[in-house]
Short mmCIF file of C-alpha atoms and ligand atoms in Angstrom, two decimals:
data_model
loop_
_atom_site.label_atom_id
_atom_site.label_comp_id
_atom_site.label_asym_id
_atom_site.label_seq_id
_atom_site.Cartn_x
_atom_site.Cartn_y
_atom_site.Cartn_z
CA MET A 10 0.18 -0.25 -0.04
CA LEU A 11 1.42 3.42 -0.79
CA GLU A 12 1.34 5.61 2.48
CA VAL A 13 0.15 9.12 2.58
CA GLU A 14 3.26 9.65 4.40
CA THR A 15 5.86 8.46 1.57
CA VAL A 16 3.47 10.54 -1.19
CA ASP A 17 4.54 13.25 1.59
CA ARG A 18 7.89 12.62 1.67
CA ILE A 19 7.97 12.33 -2.23
CA LEU A 20 6.53 15.87 -2.33
CA ARG A 21 8.72 17.60 -0.36
CA MET A 22 12.04 16.17 -1.96
CA ARG A 23 14.83 18.42 -2.61
CA GLY A 24 18.02 18.38 -4.54
CA ALA A 25 19.10 21.82 -2.81
CA GLY A 26 21.53 22.22 -5.73
CA LEU A 27 21.61 18.40 -6.47
CA PRO A 28 19.75 16.66 -9.34
CA VAL A 29 16.14 14.69 -7.96
CA LEU A 30 15.41 11.85 -10.60
CA SER A 31 11.86 10.56 -10.99
CA LEU A 32 11.39 7.67 -12.78
CA TYR A 33 8.10 6.41 -13.95
CA VAL A 34 8.32 2.95 -15.71
CA ARG A 35 5.38 0.56 -16.72
CA PHE A 36 4.61 -3.01 -14.84
CA ASP A 37 3.44 -5.55 -16.72
CA PRO A 38 2.34 -8.52 -14.71
CA ALA A 39 1.61 -10.99 -17.41
CA ASP A 40 5.56 -10.15 -18.52
CA ARG A 41 7.68 -9.07 -15.39
CA ARG A 42 10.47 -10.02 -17.34
CA ALA A 43 10.10 -6.94 -19.55
CA PHE A 44 10.15 -4.50 -16.77
CA PRO A 45 14.27 -4.57 -15.84
CA SER A 46 14.77 -4.00 -19.33
CA ARG A 47 12.36 -0.97 -19.68
CA VAL A 48 13.71 0.61 -16.61
CA ASP A 49 17.01 0.53 -18.04
CA GLU A 50 16.06 1.81 -21.13
CA GLN A 51 14.97 4.93 -19.53
CA LEU A 52 18.41 4.54 -17.31
CA HIS A 53 20.45 4.94 -20.68
CA GLU A 54 19.70 8.77 -21.01
CA VAL A 55 20.47 8.95 -17.60
CA ARG A 56 24.06 7.01 -18.08
CA LEU A 57 24.49 10.09 -20.62
CA LEU A 58 23.73 12.78 -19.37
CA ALA A 59 25.68 11.21 -15.52
CA LYS A 60 28.72 11.59 -18.12
CA ASP A 61 27.95 15.03 -19.53
CA SER A 62 30.58 17.01 -18.51
CA SER A 63 28.78 20.35 -18.85
CA MET A 64 27.14 19.15 -15.25
CA GLU A 65 28.70 19.46 -12.41
CA ARG A 66 30.62 17.17 -10.62
CA ASP A 67 28.78 16.32 -7.86
CA SER A 68 25.60 16.31 -9.69
CA ARG A 69 26.82 13.92 -11.74
CA LEU A 70 28.30 11.63 -8.74
CA SER A 71 24.83 11.77 -7.50
CA LEU A 72 22.98 11.06 -10.55
CA ARG A 73 25.31 7.83 -10.76
CA GLY A 74 24.71 7.12 -7.41
CA ASP A 75 20.35 7.13 -8.46
CA ILE A 76 21.38 4.74 -11.24
CA GLU A 77 22.72 1.95 -9.13
CA ARG A 78 20.07 2.59 -6.43
CA ILE A 79 17.41 2.24 -8.89
CA GLU A 80 19.32 -1.30 -10.79
CA GLU A 81 19.02 -2.70 -7.55
CA ALA A 82 15.46 -1.89 -6.93
CA VAL A 83 14.31 -3.17 -9.93
CA GLN A 84 15.25 -6.43 -8.82
CA GLN A 85 12.92 -6.48 -5.89
CA GLU A 86 9.88 -8.64 -5.94
CA ARG A 87 6.57 -6.56 -6.74
CA LEU A 88 2.84 -8.18 -6.17
CA HIS A 89 1.04 -6.92 -9.23
CA PRO A 90 1.47 -2.82 -9.57
CA GLN A 91 0.86 -1.62 -13.12
CA ALA A 92 3.46 0.84 -12.94
CA VAL A 93 6.48 1.41 -10.33
CA ALA A 94 7.56 5.24 -9.78
CA PHE A 95 11.25 5.88 -8.70
CA PHE A 96 12.71 9.17 -6.92
CA SER A 97 16.09 9.22 -5.95
CA CYS A 98 18.30 11.84 -4.99
CA SER A 99 21.38 9.64 -3.72
CA GLY A 100 23.53 12.89 -3.05
CA ARG A 101 20.87 14.19 -0.48
CA GLY A 102 20.44 9.99 0.90
CA VAL A 103 16.79 10.38 -0.12
CA PHE A 104 15.27 7.34 -2.31
CA GLU A 105 11.99 5.94 -2.91
CA ASP A 106 10.13 3.59 -5.03
CA VAL A 107 6.15 3.25 -5.41
CA GLU A 108 3.99 0.72 -7.09
CA LEU A 109 1.36 2.27 -8.86
CA PRO A 110 -2.22 0.70 -9.51
CA ARG A 111 -2.65 2.17 -12.41
CA SER A 112 -0.10 2.33 -15.88
CA VAL A 113 1.70 5.20 -16.39
CA ARG A 114 4.11 6.65 -19.67
CA ASP A 115 7.38 5.51 -19.24
CA ARG A 116 9.68 8.56 -18.39
CA TYR A 117 12.46 10.25 -16.75
CA VAL A 118 12.82 13.56 -15.06
CA VAL A 119 15.45 15.22 -13.77
CA ASP A 120 15.11 18.04 -11.44
CA GLU A 121 15.69 20.24 -8.54
CA THR A 122 12.06 18.60 -7.06
CA ALA A 123 10.28 15.12 -7.75
CA TRP A 124 8.34 14.87 -10.73
CA VAL A 125 4.82 14.07 -9.06
CA ARG A 126 2.54 14.75 -11.46
CA PRO A 127 1.60 11.53 -12.48
CA LEU A 128 2.08 9.81 -8.98
CA VAL A 129 -0.48 12.41 -8.14
CA ALA A 130 -3.04 11.98 -11.06
CA VAL A 131 -3.13 8.24 -10.24
CA LEU A 132 -3.56 8.40 -6.34
CA ASP A 133 -5.96 11.42 -6.95
CA GLU A 134 -8.70 8.97 -8.19
CA TYR A 135 -8.12 6.60 -5.10
CA HIS A 136 -10.18 7.68 -2.11
CA ARG A 137 -8.87 7.25 1.38
CA CYS A 138 -11.36 5.65 3.55
CA ARG A 139 -11.54 6.03 7.27
CA VAL A 140 -13.25 2.60 8.35
CA VAL A 141 -14.91 3.47 11.88
CA VAL A 142 -16.43 0.21 13.94
CA ILE A 143 -18.61 1.18 16.46
CA ASP A 144 -21.24 0.57 19.48
CA ARG A 145 -22.26 2.18 22.47
CA GLY A 146 -18.80 1.63 24.67
CA ARG A 147 -16.17 0.73 21.47
CA ALA A 148 -14.67 2.38 18.73
CA ARG A 149 -11.57 1.00 16.44
CA PHE A 150 -10.55 2.69 13.12
CA PHE A 151 -8.89 1.24 10.31
CA GLU A 152 -7.66 2.78 7.04
CA LEU A 153 -8.84 1.28 3.99
CA TYR A 154 -6.72 2.27 0.79
CA GLN A 155 -6.10 0.35 -2.29
CA ASP A 156 -7.40 -2.95 -1.29
CA GLU A 157 -5.36 -2.79 1.99
CA VAL A 158 -6.68 -2.39 5.53
CA VAL A 159 -4.73 -1.69 8.32
CA GLU A 160 -6.34 -0.81 11.99
CA CYS A 161 -5.27 2.52 13.18
CA ALA A 162 -3.82 3.06 16.85
CA GLY A 163 -6.15 4.16 19.89
CA ARG A 164 -9.25 2.16 20.08
CA LEU A 165 -11.48 3.71 22.03
CA ARG A 166 -13.08 2.50 24.84
CA ASP A 167 -15.50 4.16 27.08
CA ARG A 168 -17.85 3.32 30.49
CA THR A 169 -21.10 1.78 29.42
CA LEU A 170 -23.46 1.12 32.21
CA ARG A 171 -23.53 -2.77 33.22
CA LYS A 172 -25.41 -5.11 35.17
CA PRO A 173 -23.72 -4.66 38.63
CA ASP A 174 -25.20 -0.83 38.47
CA TYR A 175 -28.74 -2.33 38.56
CA ALA A 176 -28.17 -4.13 41.56
CA ALA A 177 -26.69 -0.65 43.02
CA GLY A 178 -30.68 -0.09 43.47
CA MET A 179 -30.93 2.16 40.72
CA ARG A 180 -34.32 2.87 39.17
CA GLU A 181 -35.03 1.32 35.89
CA HIS A 182 -35.24 5.31 34.18
CA THR A 183 -32.36 6.69 36.28
CA VAL A 184 -30.21 3.75 34.74
CA HIS A 185 -31.58 4.36 30.89
CA ASN A 186 -30.84 8.10 31.48
CA LYS A 187 -27.14 7.65 32.26
CA ALA A 188 -26.24 4.64 30.21
CA GLU A 189 -27.58 7.15 27.33
CA LEU A 190 -25.46 9.70 28.81
CA LEU A 191 -22.72 7.50 28.72
CA ALA A 192 -23.02 6.39 25.34
CA LYS A 193 -23.09 10.24 23.84
CA ARG A 194 -20.20 10.98 25.24
CA HIS A 195 -18.79 7.93 24.06
CA TYR A 196 -20.01 9.41 20.43
CA ARG A 197 -18.86 12.55 21.27
CA ALA A 198 -14.93 11.44 21.84
CA VAL A 199 -15.26 9.60 18.55
CA ALA A 200 -16.40 12.64 16.37
CA GLU A 201 -13.99 14.72 18.23
CA ARG A 202 -11.41 12.35 16.76
CA LEU A 203 -12.81 12.31 13.52
CA ASP A 204 -13.21 15.73 13.35
CA GLU A 205 -9.57 16.45 14.37
CA GLU A 206 -8.62 13.66 11.50
CA ALA A 207 -10.76 15.09 9.04
CA ARG A 208 -8.69 18.51 9.76
CA ARG A 209 -5.43 16.79 9.42
CA HIS A 210 -6.52 15.40 5.53
CA GLU A 211 -6.20 11.96 7.30
CA PHE A 212 -9.31 10.92 4.94
CA ASP A 213 -11.67 11.43 2.35
CA ILE A 214 -14.41 9.40 3.20
CA ILE A 215 -15.68 6.96 6.13
CA ALA A 216 -17.58 4.00 5.81
CA VAL A 217 -18.90 3.52 9.73
CA GLY A 218 -19.90 -0.44 10.53
CA GLY A 219 -21.95 -1.34 13.83
CA HIS A 220 -25.11 -2.65 14.62
CA ASP A 221 -27.96 -1.22 12.42
CA HIS A 222 -29.87 0.48 14.98
CA GLU A 223 -26.91 2.07 16.67
CA ILE A 224 -25.10 3.77 13.62
CA PRO A 225 -27.69 6.46 13.24
CA GLU A 226 -27.72 7.79 16.61
CA PHE A 227 -23.82 7.90 16.38
CA LEU A 228 -23.99 9.93 12.84
CA ASP A 229 -26.32 12.42 14.67
CA HIS A 230 -23.11 13.44 16.23
CA LEU A 231 -21.09 14.11 14.03
CA PRO A 232 -20.40 17.68 12.49
CA ALA A 233 -21.28 18.75 9.21
CA THR A 234 -17.89 18.60 8.18
CA VAL A 235 -17.37 15.08 9.06
CA ARG A 236 -20.81 13.84 8.23
CA GLU A 237 -20.70 14.64 4.67
CA ARG A 238 -17.56 12.76 4.48
CA VAL A 239 -19.77 9.72 5.31
CA ALA A 240 -19.77 7.28 2.19
CA GLY A 241 -22.23 4.79 4.29
CA THR A 242 -22.40 2.70 6.73
CA PHE A 243 -22.47 -1.40 6.79
CA SER A 244 -23.54 -4.09 8.82
CA VAL A 245 -21.00 -5.96 10.81
CA HIS A 246 -20.71 -7.29 14.78
CA PRO A 247 -18.97 -3.94 16.58
CA ARG A 248 -16.55 -6.96 17.98
CA GLU A 249 -15.95 -8.84 14.73
CA ASP A 250 -12.33 -9.69 14.35
CA ASP A 251 -11.87 -11.33 10.92
CA LEU A 252 -9.79 -7.87 9.62
CA GLY A 253 -10.90 -9.71 6.24
CA ARG A 254 -14.88 -9.48 6.64
CA ILE A 255 -14.56 -6.18 8.02
CA ARG A 256 -12.39 -4.53 4.67
CA ARG A 257 -14.83 -6.39 2.58
CA ARG A 258 -18.14 -4.89 3.91
CA ALA A 259 -15.89 -1.59 3.87
CA GLU A 260 -15.26 -2.12 0.17
CA GLN A 261 -18.52 -2.53 -0.52
CA VAL A 262 -19.32 1.12 0.87
CA VAL A 263 -16.61 2.55 -1.30
CA GLU A 264 -16.99 0.94 -4.45
CA ARG A 265 -20.61 1.89 -4.48
CA TYR A 266 -19.56 5.79 -3.20
CA GLU A 267 -17.25 5.61 -6.17
CA ARG A 268 -19.94 4.34 -8.78
CA ALA A 269 -22.24 7.06 -7.22
CA GLU A 270 -19.48 9.69 -7.61
CA GLU A 271 -19.07 9.01 -11.60
CA GLN A 272 -22.28 8.83 -12.35
CA ARG A 273 -22.66 12.35 -10.79
CA LEU A 274 -19.09 13.62 -13.02
CA VAL A 275 -20.88 12.16 -15.74
CA THR A 276 -24.10 13.67 -15.70
CA GLU A 277 -22.61 16.94 -14.60
CA THR A 278 -20.37 17.13 -17.74
CA LEU A 279 -23.14 16.14 -20.47
CA GLU A 280 -25.22 18.29 -18.45
CA ARG A 281 -22.37 21.27 -19.21
CA TRP A 282 -22.09 20.29 -22.58
CA SER A 283 -25.54 19.85 -23.96
CA SER A 284 -26.18 23.67 -22.53
CA GLY A 285 -23.28 24.82 -24.29
CA GLY A 286 -20.60 25.19 -21.65
CA LEU A 287 -16.95 24.73 -21.39
CA ALA A 288 -17.39 20.85 -21.97
CA VAL A 289 -16.73 18.62 -24.96
CA VAL A 290 -18.59 14.81 -25.37
CA GLY A 291 -16.57 11.96 -27.53
CA LEU A 292 -13.57 11.12 -28.55
CA ALA A 293 -12.49 13.23 -31.56
CA GLU A 294 -13.18 16.30 -29.51
CA CYS A 295 -11.56 15.41 -26.34
CA LEU A 296 -8.32 14.63 -28.20
CA TRP A 297 -7.86 17.88 -29.75
CA ALA A 298 -8.92 19.47 -26.20
CA GLY A 299 -5.91 17.13 -25.10
CA ALA A 300 -3.66 17.80 -27.28
CA THR A 301 -4.49 21.99 -26.77
CA ALA A 302 -4.18 21.55 -22.96
CA ALA A 303 -7.68 22.58 -22.80
CA VAL A 304 -9.06 19.63 -20.40
CA ASN A 305 -9.45 20.56 -16.97
CA GLN A 306 -10.87 17.33 -16.11
CA LEU A 307 -11.40 13.90 -18.24
CA LEU A 308 -13.72 11.81 -17.89
CA VAL A 309 -12.47 7.39 -19.40
CA GLN A 310 -14.43 4.69 -20.02
CA ASP A 311 -12.47 2.40 -18.07
CA GLU A 312 -10.97 -0.42 -19.92
CA VAL A 313 -11.68 0.95 -23.24
CA VAL A 314 -8.87 0.99 -25.70
CA LEU A 315 -9.39 2.46 -29.05
CA PRO A 316 -6.04 3.10 -31.67
CA GLY A 317 -5.51 5.99 -32.99
CA THR A 318 -2.68 8.85 -33.98
CA VAL A 319 0.14 10.61 -32.60
CA CYS A 320 2.78 13.44 -33.30
CA ASP A 321 5.31 13.16 -31.74
CA ASN A 322 6.38 17.02 -32.44
CA ASP A 323 3.47 19.10 -31.53
CA GLY A 324 1.17 16.53 -29.41
CA TYR A 325 -1.72 16.22 -32.04
CA LEU A 326 -3.59 13.53 -30.94
CA ALA A 327 -6.43 11.93 -33.43
CA VAL A 328 -8.72 8.78 -34.23
CA GLU A 329 -6.95 8.44 -38.03
CA GLY A 330 -4.97 10.18 -40.11
CA ASP A 331 -1.44 9.96 -41.50
CA ARG A 332 -0.27 13.13 -41.14
CA CYS A 333 -0.35 15.95 -38.55
CA PRO A 334 -2.33 18.69 -39.66
CA VAL A 335 -0.87 21.28 -37.15
CA CYS A 336 3.07 20.24 -38.83
CA ARG A 337 2.54 18.26 -41.58
CA ARG A 338 4.76 16.00 -40.24
CA GLU A 339 4.13 11.77 -39.91
CA LEU A 340 1.78 10.69 -37.26
CA ARG A 341 2.87 7.91 -35.14
CA ARG A 342 -0.03 5.16 -34.79
CA THR A 343 -0.66 3.98 -31.49
CA PRO A 344 -2.53 1.04 -30.35
CA ASP A 345 -4.48 2.78 -27.68
CA VAL A 346 -5.16 6.54 -28.45
CA VAL A 347 -6.89 6.93 -25.26
CA ASP A 348 -3.98 6.82 -22.97
CA GLU A 349 -1.94 9.20 -24.66
CA LEU A 350 -4.53 11.64 -24.13
CA VAL A 351 -4.94 10.70 -20.30
CA GLN A 352 -1.09 10.92 -20.52
CA ALA A 353 -1.45 14.62 -22.24
CA VAL A 354 -4.08 15.56 -19.74
CA ILE A 355 -2.00 14.96 -17.06
CA ASP A 356 1.08 16.02 -18.07
CA GLU A 357 -0.80 19.66 -18.65
CA GLY A 358 -2.11 19.07 -15.05
CA GLY A 359 -5.35 18.36 -16.09
CA SER A 360 -7.09 15.65 -13.77
CA VAL A 361 -8.82 12.43 -15.11
CA GLU A 362 -11.65 9.88 -13.40
CA HIS A 363 -11.85 6.29 -14.93
CA VAL A 364 -15.51 5.42 -15.21
CA ALA A 365 -16.29 2.11 -14.38
CA ALA A 366 -19.95 3.07 -13.84
CA ASP A 367 -22.54 1.76 -16.28
CA THR A 368 -23.23 5.73 -17.76
CA PRO A 369 -24.10 7.12 -21.20
CA LEU A 370 -20.25 7.58 -21.26
CA ARG A 371 -20.02 3.75 -22.55
CA GLU A 372 -21.17 4.91 -25.90
CA HIS A 373 -19.38 8.29 -25.82
CA VAL A 374 -16.05 7.18 -24.54
CA THR A 375 -14.50 10.12 -22.94
CA ALA A 376 -15.70 13.54 -22.04
CA ALA A 377 -14.28 16.38 -20.34
CA THR A 378 -14.91 19.49 -18.60
CA LEU A 379 -12.54 22.46 -19.82
CA ARG A 380 -10.19 24.92 -18.76
CA PHE A 381 -10.96 27.21 -21.71
CA ARG A 382 -12.41 26.80 -25.24
CA PRO A 383 -9.61 24.86 -27.78
CA PRO A 384 -8.77 26.86 -30.94
CA PRO A 385 -10.80 25.50 -34.30
CA HIS A 386 -9.56 22.00 -35.39
CA PRO A 387 -7.10 22.50 -38.00
CA ALA A 388 -8.42 19.35 -40.08
CA VAL A 389 -12.06 21.35 -40.12
ZN1 LIG B 4 2.47 18.01 -35.69
#
């Protein structure tokens, strides 16, 4: 699992005068042996750079250290990522490698800071979910992120009223009131903790598990800013010890939430488009918007692969054609122009949402909201 702390460390990476090498390489779980040679292909150019005498000696030495460190890391066993990103500045003693759940374009960047745009774009699509399993006296907290669940430190256990209190001779309604009071105090303590975590951006959404009849009462105690992050609830015994069961239930909540969000994004984009607003629908229009850096958010039908053409000179993208209408050079054919579009949008700082839900996007393949209206298409 990609830890939030790791991403923070990468975002803060600085060379302070030395280069930071960022390297992204696709990983095909069905062809693991191809990975080292893909990495090597990228490193080839970095090796040339490390020999370039126009670069300062310390920088060259640091780059050489980066290359060695990555060559080592390539040998590591990997489960099933779609891509691996390496960030290294050996001269400053920093190195990170992260496995990404989506594929990215192979490439490297040498700069003062880590080049994180593809990393952030991939992670944007995954919601960090805080899972709370609660009853009237206890609460446990979990983090669910990219199919993995980890229990957070600090279970809460507040006082509840137990049988001996009856023996103490309290009248029934007094007992009831006291039990209610303790439960409320407990729910408030849990709400406060979630509120603090939300302020620290420790999660995006919340899934609440417990007895069906107790959950609504707890939800009533959440402040509005926390309440609006509750993606859903699930039924589970508050003392459930099977982490796998908690994970599956919470994953269903996240899944439903994500599909609903996709539905909403598609609906909003199509509405904006049909009312003449800043949006485009359909692959051909999105390719042109992507090639002109006009895309704000791209919606892509998940797992759709379509061939097309690319101009490596100016980034022109199209479904077909032999010659670039912008620069007249020959176009490169690609088996997946949708992916080229995704990468172009990420490169230009736009966001991408893959849509798995059943929406009208199945028919359109792509749709996008725009930052500005792209110039007229040169082929038209
Ligand atoms: Zn061109």
